[in-house]
PDB file of C-alpha atoms in Angstrom:
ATOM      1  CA  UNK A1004      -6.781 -10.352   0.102  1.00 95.00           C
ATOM      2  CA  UNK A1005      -5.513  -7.389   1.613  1.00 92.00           C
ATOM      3  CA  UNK A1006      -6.860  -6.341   5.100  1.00 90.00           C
ATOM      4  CA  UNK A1007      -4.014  -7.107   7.628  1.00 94.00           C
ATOM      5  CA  UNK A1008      -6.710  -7.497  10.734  1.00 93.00           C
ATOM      6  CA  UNK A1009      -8.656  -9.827   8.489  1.00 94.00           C
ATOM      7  CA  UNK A1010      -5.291 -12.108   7.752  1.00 97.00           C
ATOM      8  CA  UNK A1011      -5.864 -12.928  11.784  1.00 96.00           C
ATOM      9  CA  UNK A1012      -9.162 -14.540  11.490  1.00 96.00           C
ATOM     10  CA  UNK A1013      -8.590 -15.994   8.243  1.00 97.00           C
ATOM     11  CA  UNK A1014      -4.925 -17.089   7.477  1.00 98.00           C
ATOM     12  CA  UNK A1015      -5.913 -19.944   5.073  1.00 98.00           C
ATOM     13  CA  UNK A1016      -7.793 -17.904   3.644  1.00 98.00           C
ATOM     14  CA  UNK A1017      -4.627 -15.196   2.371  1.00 98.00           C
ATOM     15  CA  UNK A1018      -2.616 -18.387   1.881  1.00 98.00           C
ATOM     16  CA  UNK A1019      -5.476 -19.512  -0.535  1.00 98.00           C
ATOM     17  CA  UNK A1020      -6.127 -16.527  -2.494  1.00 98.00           C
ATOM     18  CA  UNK A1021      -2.578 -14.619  -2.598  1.00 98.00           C
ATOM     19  CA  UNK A1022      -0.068 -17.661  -2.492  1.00 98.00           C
ATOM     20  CA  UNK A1023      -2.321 -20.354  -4.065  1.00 98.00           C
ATOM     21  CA  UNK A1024      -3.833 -17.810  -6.508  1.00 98.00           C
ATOM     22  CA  UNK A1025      -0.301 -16.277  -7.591  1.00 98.00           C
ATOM     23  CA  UNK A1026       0.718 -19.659  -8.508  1.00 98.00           C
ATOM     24  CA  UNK A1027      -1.981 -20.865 -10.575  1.00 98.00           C
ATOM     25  CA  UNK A1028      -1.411 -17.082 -12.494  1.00 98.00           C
ATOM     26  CA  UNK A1029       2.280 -18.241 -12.897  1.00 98.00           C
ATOM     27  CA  UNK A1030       1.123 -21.833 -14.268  1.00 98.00           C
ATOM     28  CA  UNK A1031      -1.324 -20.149 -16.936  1.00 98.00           C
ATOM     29  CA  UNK A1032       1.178 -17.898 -17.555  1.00 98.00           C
ATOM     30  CA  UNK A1033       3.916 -20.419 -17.991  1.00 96.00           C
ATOM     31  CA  UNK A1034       1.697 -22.159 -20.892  1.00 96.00           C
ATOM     32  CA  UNK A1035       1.096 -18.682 -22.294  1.00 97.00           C
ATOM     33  CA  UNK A1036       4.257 -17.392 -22.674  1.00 96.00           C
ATOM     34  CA  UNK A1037       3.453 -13.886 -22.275  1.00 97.00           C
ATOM     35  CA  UNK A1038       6.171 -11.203 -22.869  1.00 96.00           C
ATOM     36  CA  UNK A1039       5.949  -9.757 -19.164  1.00 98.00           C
ATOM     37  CA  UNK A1040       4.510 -11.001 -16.367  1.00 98.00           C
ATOM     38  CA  UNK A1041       4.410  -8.510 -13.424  1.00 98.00           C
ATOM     39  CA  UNK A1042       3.738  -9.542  -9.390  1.00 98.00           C
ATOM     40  CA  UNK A1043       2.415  -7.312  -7.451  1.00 98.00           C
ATOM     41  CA  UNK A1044       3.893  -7.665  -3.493  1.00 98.00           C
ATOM     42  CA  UNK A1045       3.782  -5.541  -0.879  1.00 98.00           C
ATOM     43  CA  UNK A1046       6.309  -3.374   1.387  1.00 98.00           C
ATOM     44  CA  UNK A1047       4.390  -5.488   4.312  1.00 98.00           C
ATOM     45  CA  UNK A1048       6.766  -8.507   3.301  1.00 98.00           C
ATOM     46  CA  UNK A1049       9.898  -6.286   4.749  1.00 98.00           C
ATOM     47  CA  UNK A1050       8.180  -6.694   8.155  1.00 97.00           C
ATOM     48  CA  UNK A1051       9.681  -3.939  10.829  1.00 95.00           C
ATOM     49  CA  UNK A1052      12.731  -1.978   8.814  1.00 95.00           C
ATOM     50  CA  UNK A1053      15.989  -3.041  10.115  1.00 96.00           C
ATOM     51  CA  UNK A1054      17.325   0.114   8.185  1.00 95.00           C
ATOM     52  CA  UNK A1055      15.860   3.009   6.649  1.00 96.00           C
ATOM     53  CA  UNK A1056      15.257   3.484   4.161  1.00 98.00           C
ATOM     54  CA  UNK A1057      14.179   0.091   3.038  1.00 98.00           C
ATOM     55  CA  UNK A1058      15.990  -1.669  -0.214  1.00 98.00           C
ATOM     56  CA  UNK A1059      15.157  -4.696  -2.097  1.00 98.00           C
ATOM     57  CA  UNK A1060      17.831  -6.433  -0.488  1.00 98.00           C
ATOM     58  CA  UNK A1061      16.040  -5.809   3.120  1.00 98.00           C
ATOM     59  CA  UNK A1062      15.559  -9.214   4.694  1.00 98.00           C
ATOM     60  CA  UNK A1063      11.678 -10.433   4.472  1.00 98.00           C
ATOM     61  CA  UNK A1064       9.599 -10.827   7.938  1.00 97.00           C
ATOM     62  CA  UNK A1065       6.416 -12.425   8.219  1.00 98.00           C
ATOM     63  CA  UNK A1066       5.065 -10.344  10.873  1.00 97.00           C
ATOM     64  CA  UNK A1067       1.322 -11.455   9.937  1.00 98.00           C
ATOM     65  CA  UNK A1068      -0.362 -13.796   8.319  1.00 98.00           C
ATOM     66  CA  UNK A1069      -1.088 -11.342   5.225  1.00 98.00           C
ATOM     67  CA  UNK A1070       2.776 -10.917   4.992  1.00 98.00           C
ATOM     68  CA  UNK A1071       3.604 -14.152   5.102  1.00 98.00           C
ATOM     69  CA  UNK A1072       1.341 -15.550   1.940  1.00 98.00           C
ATOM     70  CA  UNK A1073       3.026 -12.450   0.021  1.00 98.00           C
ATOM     71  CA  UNK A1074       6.338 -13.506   0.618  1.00 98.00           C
ATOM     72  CA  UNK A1075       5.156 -17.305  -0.254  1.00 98.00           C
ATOM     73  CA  UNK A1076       4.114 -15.908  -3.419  1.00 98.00           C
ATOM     74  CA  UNK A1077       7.252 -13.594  -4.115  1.00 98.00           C
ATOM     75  CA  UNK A1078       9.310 -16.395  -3.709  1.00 98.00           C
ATOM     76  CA  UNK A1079       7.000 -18.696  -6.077  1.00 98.00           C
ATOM     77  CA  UNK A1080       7.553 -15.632  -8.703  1.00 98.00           C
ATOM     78  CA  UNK A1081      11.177 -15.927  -8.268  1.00 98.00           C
ATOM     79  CA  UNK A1082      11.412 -19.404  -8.765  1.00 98.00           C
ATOM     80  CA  UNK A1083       9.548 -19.715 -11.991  1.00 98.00           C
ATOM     81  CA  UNK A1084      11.709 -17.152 -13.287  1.00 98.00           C
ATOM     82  CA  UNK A1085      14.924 -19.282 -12.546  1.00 98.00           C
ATOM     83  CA  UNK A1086      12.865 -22.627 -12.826  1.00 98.00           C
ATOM     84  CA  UNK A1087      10.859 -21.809 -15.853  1.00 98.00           C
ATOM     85  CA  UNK A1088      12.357 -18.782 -17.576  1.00 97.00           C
ATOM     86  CA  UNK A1089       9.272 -16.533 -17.149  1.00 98.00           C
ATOM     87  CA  UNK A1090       9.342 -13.449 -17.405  1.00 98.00           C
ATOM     88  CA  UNK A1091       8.713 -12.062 -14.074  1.00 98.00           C
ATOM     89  CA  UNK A1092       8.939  -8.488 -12.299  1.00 98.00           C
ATOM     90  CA  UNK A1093       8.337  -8.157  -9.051  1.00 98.00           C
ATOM     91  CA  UNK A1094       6.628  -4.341  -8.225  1.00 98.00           C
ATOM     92  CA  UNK A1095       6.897  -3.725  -4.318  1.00 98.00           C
ATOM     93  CA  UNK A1096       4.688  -1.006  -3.745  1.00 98.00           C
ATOM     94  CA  UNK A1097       4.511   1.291  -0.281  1.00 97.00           C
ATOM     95  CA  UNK A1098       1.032   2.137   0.571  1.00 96.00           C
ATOM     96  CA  UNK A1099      -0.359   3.128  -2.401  1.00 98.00           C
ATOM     97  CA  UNK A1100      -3.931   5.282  -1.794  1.00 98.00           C
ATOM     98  CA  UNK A1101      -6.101   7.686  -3.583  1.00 98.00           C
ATOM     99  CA  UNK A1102      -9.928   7.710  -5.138  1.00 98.00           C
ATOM    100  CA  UNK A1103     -11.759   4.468  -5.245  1.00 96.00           C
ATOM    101  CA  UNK A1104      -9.476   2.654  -2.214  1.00 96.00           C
ATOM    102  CA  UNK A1105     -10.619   0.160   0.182  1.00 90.00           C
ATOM    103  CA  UNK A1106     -11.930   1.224   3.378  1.00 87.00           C
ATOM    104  CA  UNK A1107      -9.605  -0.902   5.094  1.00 86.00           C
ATOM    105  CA  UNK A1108      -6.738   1.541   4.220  1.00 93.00           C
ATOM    106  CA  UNK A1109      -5.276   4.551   6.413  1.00 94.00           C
ATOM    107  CA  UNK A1110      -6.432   7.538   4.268  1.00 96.00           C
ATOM    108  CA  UNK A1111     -10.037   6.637   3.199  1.00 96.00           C
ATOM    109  CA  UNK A1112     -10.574   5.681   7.052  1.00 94.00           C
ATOM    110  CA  UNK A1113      -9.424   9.295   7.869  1.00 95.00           C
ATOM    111  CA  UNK A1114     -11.253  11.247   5.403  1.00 95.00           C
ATOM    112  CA  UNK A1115     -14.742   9.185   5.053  1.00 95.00           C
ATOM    113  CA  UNK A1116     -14.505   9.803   9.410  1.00 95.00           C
ATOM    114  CA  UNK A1117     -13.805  13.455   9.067  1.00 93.00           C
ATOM    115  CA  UNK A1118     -16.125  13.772   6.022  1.00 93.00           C
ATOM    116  CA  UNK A1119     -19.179  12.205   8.121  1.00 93.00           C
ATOM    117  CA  UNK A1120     -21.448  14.254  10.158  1.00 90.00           C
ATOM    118  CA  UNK A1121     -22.148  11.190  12.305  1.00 92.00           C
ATOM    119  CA  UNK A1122     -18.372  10.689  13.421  1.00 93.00           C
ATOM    120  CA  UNK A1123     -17.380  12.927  16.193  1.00 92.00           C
ATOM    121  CA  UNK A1124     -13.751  11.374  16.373  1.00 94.00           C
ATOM    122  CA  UNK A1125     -11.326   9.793  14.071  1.00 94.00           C
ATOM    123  CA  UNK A1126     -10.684   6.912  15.030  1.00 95.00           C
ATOM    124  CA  UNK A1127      -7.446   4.584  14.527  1.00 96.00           C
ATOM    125  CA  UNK A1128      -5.585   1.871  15.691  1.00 94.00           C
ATOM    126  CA  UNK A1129      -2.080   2.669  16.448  1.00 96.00           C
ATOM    127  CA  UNK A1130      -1.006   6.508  15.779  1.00 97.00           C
ATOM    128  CA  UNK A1131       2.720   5.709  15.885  1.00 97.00           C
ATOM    129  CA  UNK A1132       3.514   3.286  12.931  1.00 96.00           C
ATOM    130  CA  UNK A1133       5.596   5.133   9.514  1.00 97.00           C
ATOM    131  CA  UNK A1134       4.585   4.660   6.768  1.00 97.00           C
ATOM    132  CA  UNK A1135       5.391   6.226   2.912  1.00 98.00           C
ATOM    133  CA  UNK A1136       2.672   7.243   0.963  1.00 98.00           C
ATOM    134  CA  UNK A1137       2.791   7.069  -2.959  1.00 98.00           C
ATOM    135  CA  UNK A1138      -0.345   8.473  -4.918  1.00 98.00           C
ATOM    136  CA  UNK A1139      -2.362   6.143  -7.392  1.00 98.00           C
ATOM    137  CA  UNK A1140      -1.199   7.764 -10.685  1.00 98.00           C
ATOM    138  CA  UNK A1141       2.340   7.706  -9.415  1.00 98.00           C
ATOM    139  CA  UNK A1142       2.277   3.905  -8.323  1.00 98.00           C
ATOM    140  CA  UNK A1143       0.428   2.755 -11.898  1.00 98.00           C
ATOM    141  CA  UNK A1144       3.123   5.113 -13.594  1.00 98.00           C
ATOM    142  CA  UNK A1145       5.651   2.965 -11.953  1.00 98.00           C
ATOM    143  CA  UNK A1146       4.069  -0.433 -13.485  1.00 98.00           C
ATOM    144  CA  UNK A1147       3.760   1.156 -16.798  1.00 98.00           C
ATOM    145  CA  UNK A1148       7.268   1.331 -16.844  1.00 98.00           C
ATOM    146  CA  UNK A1149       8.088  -1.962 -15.389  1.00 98.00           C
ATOM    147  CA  UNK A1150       5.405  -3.359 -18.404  1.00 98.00           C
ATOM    148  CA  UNK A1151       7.523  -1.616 -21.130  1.00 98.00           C
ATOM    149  CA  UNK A1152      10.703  -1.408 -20.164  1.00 98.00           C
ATOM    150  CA  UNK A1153      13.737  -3.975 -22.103  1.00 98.00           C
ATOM    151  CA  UNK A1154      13.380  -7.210 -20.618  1.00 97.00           C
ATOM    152  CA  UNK A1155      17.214  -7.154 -20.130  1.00 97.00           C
ATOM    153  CA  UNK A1156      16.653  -4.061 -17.607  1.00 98.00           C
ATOM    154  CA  UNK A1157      14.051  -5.556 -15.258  1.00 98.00           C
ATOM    155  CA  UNK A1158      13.267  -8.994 -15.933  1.00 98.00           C
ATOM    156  CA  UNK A1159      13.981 -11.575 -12.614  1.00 98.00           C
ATOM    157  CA  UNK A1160      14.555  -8.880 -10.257  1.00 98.00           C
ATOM    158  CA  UNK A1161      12.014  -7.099  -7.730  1.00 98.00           C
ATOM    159  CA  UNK A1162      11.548  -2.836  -7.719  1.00 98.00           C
ATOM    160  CA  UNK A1163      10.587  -0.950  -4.724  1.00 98.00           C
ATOM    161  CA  UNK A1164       7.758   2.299  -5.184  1.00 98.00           C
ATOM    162  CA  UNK A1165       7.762   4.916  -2.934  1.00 98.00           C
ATOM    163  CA  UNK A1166       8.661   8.638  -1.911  1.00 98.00           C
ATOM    164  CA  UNK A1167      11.179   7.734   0.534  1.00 98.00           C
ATOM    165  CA  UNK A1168       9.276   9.919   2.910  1.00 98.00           C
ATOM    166  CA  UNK A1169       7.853   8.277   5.790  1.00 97.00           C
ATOM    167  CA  UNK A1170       4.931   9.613   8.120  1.00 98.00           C
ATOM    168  CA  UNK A1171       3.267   8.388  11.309  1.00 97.00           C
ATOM    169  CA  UNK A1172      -0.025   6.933  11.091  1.00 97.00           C
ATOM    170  CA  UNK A1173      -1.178  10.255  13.676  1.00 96.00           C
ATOM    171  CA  UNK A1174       1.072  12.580  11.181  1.00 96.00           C
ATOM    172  CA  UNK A1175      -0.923  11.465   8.002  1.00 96.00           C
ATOM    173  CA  UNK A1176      -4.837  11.485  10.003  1.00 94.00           C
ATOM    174  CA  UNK A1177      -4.002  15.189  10.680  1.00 93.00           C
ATOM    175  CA  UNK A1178      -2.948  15.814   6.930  1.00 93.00           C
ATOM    176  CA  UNK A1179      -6.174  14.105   6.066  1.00 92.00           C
ATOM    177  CA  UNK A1180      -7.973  16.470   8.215  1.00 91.00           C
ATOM    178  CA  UNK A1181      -6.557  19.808   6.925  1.00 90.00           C
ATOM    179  CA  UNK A1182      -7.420  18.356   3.216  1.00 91.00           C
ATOM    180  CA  UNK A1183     -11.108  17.817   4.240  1.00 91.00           C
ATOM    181  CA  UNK A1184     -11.099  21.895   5.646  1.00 85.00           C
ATOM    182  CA  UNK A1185     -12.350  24.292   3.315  1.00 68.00           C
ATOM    183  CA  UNK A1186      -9.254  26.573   3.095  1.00 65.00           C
ATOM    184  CA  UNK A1187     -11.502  30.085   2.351  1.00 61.00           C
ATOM    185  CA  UNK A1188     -12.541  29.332   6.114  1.00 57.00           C
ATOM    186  CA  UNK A1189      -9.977  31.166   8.729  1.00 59.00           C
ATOM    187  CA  UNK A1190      -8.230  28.650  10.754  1.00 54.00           C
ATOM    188  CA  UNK A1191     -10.026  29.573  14.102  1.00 54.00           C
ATOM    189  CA  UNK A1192     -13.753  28.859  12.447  1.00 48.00           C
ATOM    190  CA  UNK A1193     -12.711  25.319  11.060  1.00 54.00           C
ATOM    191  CA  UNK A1194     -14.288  22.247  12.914  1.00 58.00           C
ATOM    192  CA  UNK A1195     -11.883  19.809  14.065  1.00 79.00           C
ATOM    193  CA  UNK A1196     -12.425  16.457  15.548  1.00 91.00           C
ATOM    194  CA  UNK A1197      -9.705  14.644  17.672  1.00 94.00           C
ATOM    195  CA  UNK A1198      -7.928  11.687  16.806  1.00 95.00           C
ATOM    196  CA  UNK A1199      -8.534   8.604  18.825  1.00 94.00           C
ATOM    197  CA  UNK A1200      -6.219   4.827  19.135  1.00 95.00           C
ATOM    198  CA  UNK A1201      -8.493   2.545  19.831  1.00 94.00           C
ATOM    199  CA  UNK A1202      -7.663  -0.934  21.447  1.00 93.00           C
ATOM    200  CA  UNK A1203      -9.916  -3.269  18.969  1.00 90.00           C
ATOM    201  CA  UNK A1204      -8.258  -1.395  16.029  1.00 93.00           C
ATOM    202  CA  UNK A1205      -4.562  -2.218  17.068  1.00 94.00           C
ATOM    203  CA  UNK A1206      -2.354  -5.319  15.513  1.00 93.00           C
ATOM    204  CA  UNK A1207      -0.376  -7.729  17.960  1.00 94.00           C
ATOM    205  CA  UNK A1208       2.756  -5.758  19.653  1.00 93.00           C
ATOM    206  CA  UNK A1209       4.879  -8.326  17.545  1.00 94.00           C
ATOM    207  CA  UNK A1210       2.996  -8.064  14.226  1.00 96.00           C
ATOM    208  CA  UNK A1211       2.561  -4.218  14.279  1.00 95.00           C
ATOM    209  CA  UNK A1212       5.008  -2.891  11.398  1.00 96.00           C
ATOM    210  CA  UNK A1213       6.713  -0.301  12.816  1.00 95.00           C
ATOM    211  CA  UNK A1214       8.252   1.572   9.952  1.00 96.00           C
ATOM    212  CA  UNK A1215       8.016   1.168   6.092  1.00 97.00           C
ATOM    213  CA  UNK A1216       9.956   4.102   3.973  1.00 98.00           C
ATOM    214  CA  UNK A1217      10.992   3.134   0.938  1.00 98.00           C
ATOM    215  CA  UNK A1218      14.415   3.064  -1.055  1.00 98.00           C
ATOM    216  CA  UNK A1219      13.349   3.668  -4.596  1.00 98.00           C
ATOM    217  CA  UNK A1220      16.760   4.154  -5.934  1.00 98.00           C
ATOM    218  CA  UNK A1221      16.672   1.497  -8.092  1.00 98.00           C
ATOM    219  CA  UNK A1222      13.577   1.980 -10.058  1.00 98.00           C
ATOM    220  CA  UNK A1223      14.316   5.512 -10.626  1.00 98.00           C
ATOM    221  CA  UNK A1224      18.085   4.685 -11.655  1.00 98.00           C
ATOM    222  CA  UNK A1225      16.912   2.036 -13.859  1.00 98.00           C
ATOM    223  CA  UNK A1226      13.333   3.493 -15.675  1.00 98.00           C
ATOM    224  CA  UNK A1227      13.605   6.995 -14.166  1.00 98.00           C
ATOM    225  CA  UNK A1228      10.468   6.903 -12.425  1.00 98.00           C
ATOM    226  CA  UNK A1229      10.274   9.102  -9.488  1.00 97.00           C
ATOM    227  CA  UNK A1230       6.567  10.361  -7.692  1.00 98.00           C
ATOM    228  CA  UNK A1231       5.404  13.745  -9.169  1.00 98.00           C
ATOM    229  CA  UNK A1232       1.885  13.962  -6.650  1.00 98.00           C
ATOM    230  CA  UNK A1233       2.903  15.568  -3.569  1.00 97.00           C
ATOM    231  CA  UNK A1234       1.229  13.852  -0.119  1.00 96.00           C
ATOM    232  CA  UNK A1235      -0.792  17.443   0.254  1.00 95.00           C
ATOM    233  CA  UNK A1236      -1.933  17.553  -3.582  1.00 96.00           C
ATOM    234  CA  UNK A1237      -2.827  13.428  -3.353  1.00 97.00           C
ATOM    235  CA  UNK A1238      -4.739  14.322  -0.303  1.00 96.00           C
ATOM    236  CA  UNK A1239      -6.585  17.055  -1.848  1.00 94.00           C
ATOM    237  CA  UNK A1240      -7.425  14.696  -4.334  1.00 96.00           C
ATOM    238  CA  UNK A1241      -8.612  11.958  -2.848  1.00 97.00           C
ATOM    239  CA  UNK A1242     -10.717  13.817  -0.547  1.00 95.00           C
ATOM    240  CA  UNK A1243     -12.857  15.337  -3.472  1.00 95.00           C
ATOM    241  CA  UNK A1244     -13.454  12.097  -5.229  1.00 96.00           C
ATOM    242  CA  UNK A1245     -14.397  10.477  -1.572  1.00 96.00           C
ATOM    243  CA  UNK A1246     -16.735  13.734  -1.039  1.00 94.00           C
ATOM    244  CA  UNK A1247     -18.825  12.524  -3.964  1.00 96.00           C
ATOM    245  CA  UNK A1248     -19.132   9.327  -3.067  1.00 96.00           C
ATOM    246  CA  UNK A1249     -19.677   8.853   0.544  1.00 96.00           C
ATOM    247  CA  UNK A1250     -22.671   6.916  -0.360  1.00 95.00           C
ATOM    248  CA  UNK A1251     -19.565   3.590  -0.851  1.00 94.00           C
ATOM    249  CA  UNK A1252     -18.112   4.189   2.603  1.00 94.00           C
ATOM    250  CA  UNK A1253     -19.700   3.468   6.563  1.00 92.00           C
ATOM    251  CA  UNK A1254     -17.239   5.102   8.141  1.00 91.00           C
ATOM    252  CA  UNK A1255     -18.962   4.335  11.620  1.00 80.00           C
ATOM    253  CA  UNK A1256     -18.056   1.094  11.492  1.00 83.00           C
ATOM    254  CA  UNK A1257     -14.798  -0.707  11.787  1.00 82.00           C
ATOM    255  CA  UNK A1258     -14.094  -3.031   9.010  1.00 69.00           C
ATOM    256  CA  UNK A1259     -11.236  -5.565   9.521  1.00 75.00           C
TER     257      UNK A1259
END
């Protein structure tokens, strides 16, 4: 489970599916005896950065329900690696978007809103939150790696993904926006709709995250990975593949 707003209504729920359901992976797993077994966790579990950019050796703050069954199941990972000897990875990704994403994410909320002719505003929770945006390709690139790589080289510890470029939530709507414009059109002819922070759509002051920008270093040190899709180009993209299929989207309604 994924939606941060949802984790609110339903914390037993995230506690049930990502904690409960990352062990019972790690207990089939442990029979199996597979050759890799890779966790996927979340930037979220770094709560509000202390520093920036953000390593793996950030402190973890539950700062929401969501959070906290991710870093219940990091830490199960972790144990059955020391406990168990399986071979774990854990892949920390940093907002990951692009075609086929949830609604419940930043960029498909922008551009199926701007790409509607129903929605005369974009509308958003908080417009001040930072957060680094990696492209699809680039993030399944980066567990690729992690899959293949020597076991001696990545096996037991946890790898950060991201551009180490961070963005506020307002910054990345209006990059949205200038994807959706046709670009033969002169600037003073494009349609633009404004960009609107609305109350319902905002987390708790003390749950809000207010900046995520990852520290890569050691993923690209170790495997060499590093993000080739710009923010613009991944835009671009994304809003083409959501263009042809606004028929999955109801971008008048709020989804938590």
């Amino acid at each position: 489970l994924i939606g941060i707003p949802y984790s609110y209504r339903a914390p037993g729920s995230y506690m049930q599916v990502n904690t409960q359901g990352t062990l019972n992976v790690l207990e089939a797993c442990r029979d199996a005896r597979p050759e890799r077994v890779i966790v996927t966790s979340t930037s979220e579990v770094y709560g509000t950065a202390l520093e920036v950019p953000i390593s793996e050796a950030h402190p973890l703050q539950a700062q929401s329900p969501y959070s906290a069954s991710k870093i219940a199941a990091d830490k199960f990972a972790q144990s059955y690696h020391l406990s168990f000897d399986l071979p774990v990875v854990t892949i920390r990704p940093f907002n990951t978007y692009g075609p086929r994403q949830s609604a419940r994410a930043i960029v498909p909320t922008v551009l199926a809103q701007a790409l509607s002719e129903d929605c005369k505003a974009i509308r958003l929770g908080s417009l001040d939150p930072v957060r680094d945006l990696t492209y699809v390709e680039d993030t399944a690139a980066a567990f690729q790696a992690l899959a293949e790589a020597p076991r001696e080289k990545v096996v037991g510890q946890t790898f950060n993904v991201g551009t180490g470029h961070g963005h506020t939530i307002g910054e990345i709507a209006g990059l949205a926006l200038a994807a959706v414009a046709d670009p033969n059109t002169p600037l003073e002819e494009r349609t633009t709709k404004p960009i609107v922070s609305e109350s319902a759509r905002i987390r708790p002051d003390k749950s809000e995250v207010g900046r995520l920008i990852a520290d890569a270093t050691k993923l690209r040190k170790t495997l060499g990975w590093k993000p080739e899709v710009t923010l613009e180009d991944g835009l671009a993209r994304t809003c083409r593949w959501l263009r042809d299929h606004m028929d999955l989207y109801r971008p008048g309604s709020y989804r938590v």
